[in-house]
Structure formats: structure tokens, C-alpha cells
Short mmCIF file of C-alpha atoms and ligand atoms in Angstrom, two decimals:
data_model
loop_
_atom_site.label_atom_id
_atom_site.label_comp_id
_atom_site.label_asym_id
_atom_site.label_seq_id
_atom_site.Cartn_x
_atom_site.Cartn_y
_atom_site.Cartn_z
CA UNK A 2 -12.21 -38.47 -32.26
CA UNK A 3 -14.51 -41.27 -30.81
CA UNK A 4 -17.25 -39.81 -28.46
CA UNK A 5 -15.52 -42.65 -25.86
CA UNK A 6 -12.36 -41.67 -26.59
CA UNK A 7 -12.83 -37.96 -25.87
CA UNK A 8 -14.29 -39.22 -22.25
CA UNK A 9 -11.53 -41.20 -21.67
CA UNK A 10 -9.17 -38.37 -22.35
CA UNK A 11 -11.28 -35.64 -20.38
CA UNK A 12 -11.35 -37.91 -17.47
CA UNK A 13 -7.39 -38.56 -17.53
CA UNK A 14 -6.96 -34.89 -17.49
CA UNK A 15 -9.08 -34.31 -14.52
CA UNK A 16 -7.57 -37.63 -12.90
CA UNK A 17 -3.99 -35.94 -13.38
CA UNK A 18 -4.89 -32.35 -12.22
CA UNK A 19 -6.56 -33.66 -9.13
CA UNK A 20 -3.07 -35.45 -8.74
CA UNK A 21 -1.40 -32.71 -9.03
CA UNK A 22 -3.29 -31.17 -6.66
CA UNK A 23 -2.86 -33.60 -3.92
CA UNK A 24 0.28 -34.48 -3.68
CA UNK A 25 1.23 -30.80 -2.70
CA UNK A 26 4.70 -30.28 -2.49
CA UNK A 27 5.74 -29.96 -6.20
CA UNK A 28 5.22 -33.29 -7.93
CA UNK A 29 7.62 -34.62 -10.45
CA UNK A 30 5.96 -36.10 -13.73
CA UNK A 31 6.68 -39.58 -12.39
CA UNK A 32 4.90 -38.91 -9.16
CA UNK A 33 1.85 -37.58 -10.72
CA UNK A 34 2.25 -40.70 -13.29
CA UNK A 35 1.98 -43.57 -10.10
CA UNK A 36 -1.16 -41.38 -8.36
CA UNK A 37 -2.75 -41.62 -11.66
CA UNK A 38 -2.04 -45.15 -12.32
CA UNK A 39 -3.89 -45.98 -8.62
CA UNK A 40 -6.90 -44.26 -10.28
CA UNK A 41 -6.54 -45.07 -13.74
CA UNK A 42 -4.16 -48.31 -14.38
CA UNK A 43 -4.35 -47.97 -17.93
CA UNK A 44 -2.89 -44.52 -18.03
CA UNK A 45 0.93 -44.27 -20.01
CA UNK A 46 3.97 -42.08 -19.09
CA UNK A 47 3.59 -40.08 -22.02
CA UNK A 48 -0.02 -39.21 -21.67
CA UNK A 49 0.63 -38.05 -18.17
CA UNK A 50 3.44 -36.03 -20.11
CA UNK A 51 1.12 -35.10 -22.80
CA UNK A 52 -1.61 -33.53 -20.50
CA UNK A 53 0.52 -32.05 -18.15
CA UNK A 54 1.61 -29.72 -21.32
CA UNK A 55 -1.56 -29.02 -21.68
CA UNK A 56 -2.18 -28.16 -18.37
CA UNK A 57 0.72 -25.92 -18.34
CA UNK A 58 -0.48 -24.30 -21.16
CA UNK A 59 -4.03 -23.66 -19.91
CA UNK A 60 -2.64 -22.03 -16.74
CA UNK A 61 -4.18 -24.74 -14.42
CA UNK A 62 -0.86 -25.48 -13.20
CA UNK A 63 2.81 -24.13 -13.41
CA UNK A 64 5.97 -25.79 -14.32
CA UNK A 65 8.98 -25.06 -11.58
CA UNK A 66 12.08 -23.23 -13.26
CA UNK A 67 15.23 -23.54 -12.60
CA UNK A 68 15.15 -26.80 -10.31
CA UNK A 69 17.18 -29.19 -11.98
CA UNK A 70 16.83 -31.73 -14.58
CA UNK A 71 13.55 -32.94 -13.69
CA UNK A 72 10.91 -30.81 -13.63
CA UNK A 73 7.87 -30.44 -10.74
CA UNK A 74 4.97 -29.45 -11.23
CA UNK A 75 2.93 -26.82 -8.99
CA UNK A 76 -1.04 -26.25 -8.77
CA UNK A 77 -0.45 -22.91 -7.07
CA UNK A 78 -0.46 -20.60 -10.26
CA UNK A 79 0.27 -17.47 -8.24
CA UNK A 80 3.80 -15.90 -8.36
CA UNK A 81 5.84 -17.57 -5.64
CA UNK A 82 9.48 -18.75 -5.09
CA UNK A 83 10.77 -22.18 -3.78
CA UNK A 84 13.67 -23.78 -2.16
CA UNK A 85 14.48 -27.17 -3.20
CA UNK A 86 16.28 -29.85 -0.61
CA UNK A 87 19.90 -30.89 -2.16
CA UNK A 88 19.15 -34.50 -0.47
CA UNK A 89 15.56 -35.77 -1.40
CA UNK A 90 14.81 -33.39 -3.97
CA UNK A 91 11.79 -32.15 -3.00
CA UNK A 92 10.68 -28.70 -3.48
CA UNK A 93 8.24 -26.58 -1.44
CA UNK A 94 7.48 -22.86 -0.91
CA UNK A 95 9.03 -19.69 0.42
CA UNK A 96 7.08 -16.75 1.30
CA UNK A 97 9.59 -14.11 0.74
CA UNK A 98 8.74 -10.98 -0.54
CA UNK A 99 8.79 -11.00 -4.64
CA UNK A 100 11.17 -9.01 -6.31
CA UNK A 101 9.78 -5.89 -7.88
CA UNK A 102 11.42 -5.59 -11.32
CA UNK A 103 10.41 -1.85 -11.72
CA UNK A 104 12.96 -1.03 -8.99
CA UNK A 105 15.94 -2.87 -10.15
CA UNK A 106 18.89 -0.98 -10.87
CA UNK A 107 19.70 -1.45 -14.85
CA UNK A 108 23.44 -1.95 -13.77
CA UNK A 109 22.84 -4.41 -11.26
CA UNK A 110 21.54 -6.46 -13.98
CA UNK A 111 24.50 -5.86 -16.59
CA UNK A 112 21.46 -3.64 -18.99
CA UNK A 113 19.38 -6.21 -19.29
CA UNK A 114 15.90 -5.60 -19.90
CA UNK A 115 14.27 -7.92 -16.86
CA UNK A 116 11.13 -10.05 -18.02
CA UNK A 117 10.84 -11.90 -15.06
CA UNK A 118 12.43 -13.25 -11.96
CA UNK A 119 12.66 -16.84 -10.35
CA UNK A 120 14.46 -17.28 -7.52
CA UNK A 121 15.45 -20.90 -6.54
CA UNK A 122 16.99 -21.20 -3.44
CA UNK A 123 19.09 -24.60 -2.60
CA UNK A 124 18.78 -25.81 1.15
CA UNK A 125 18.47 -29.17 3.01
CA UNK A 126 14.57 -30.08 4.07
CA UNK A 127 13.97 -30.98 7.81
CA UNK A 128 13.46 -34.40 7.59
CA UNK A 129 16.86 -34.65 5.74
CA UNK A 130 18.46 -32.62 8.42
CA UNK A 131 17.24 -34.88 10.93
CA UNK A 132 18.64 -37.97 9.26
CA UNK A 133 21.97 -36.22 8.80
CA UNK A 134 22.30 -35.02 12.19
CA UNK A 135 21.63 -39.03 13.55
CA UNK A 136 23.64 -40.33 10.76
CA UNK A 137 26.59 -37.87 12.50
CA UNK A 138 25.78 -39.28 16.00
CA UNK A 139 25.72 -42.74 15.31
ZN1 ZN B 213 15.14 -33.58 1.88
ZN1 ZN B 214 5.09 -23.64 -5.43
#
């Protein structure tokens, strides 16, 4: 690969992480994509796709499970749940106490051997709430 190439690539990466990293709340891919493209115009779908695989991969970031069909992205590696608002989307944290799979009862969980658990929970955000509520008044 081209020494400028390589740069370009490098600097895309870090462009996209920081992105990641800013917009907080659990970025979708096409999120990340339009704060990339404010930094770096030139920057395609795919390569914001591309990277954030790699990202994933690296542990730098973590993919959110079990949210739906499109998947956010979350620069807070640690072990954590989230709740996801059936309106907007959007998905954020819950500090809840983890489940410790040790202590699970084996019939609970039909003999399964447990790897790991992810807990989504399904709620309405705040904002939403408030729009519902003076949608319902008006
Ligand atoms: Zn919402
Ligand atoms: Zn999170």
C-alpha cells in the first residue's frame, strides 16, 4: 500500500473512533458516517463500515446486541446493559447490577451452558415521553 494511502486510512480510523466517541449515546453506522463526512467529505459508507469492523475487532469499541436491525455502536468497552427507546431508537445505558452467570440455576436456563448475558431492555426515552404526553393533551 502507498505510504499516502496508509495515512489516509490511519487518519479515517482515528476520524471515525473519535466519532464514535462523541456522539455518546450509541451511534448507528449512519450517524458515525455524517460526523465523519463533516471532518472528512471524501469518506464512503462502506469504509465507515469497513473500519468500524475493525474497530470492533480491536476492542476499541463494542457492537450493541440484541437491539434491532441496525446496529449501534458503543465506545464504552466495559460490560454494561442498555435500554433502547421503542420511538426514536436511541439507546443509552443502565446501571443495573450484571448478572453473575456462576450463580444461575442450570434449570432456569433449560441446561444450557451460559457464555454470556445481554440484557436489552425496551422502554420509551424522556424526550419521547414528553412528546407523547402533549401529543395526548392537545
Ligand atoms: Zn425516544
Ligand atoms: Zn453502552
Amino acid at each position: 500500500m502507498l505510504e499516502v494511502e496508509l495515512r489516509r486510512n490511519t487518519r479515517q480510523k482515528r476520524v471515525i473512533l473519535q466519532s464514535v466517541e462523541q456522539l455518546g449515546c450509541h451511534p448507528t453506522a449512519i450517524q458515525i458516517f455524517s460526523a465523519v463526512r463533516k471532518v472528512l467529505p471524501r469518506t464512503s459508507l462502506s469504509t465507515v463500515y469497513r473500519n468500524l469492523g475493525i474497530l470492533v475487532d480491536q476492542g476499541k469499541i463494542k457492537a450493541v446486541k440484541g437491539t434491532g436491525t441496525e446496529i449501534h455502536y458503543d465506545h464504552n468497552t466495559g460490560e454494561h446493559n442498555h435500554i433502547k427507546c421503542k420511538v426514536c431508537g436511541r439507546v443509552c445505558d443502565v446501571n443495573i447490577e450484571p448478572v453473575d452467570i456462576d450463580t444461575l440455576n442450570s434449570e432456569a436456563v433449560s441446561n444450557f451452558v451460559v457464555l454470556e448475558v445481554c440484557m436489552n431492555i425496551l422502554g420509551i426515552c424522556p424526550e419521547c415521553a414528553e412528546q407523547l404526553e402533549r401529543e395526548k393533551t392537545q
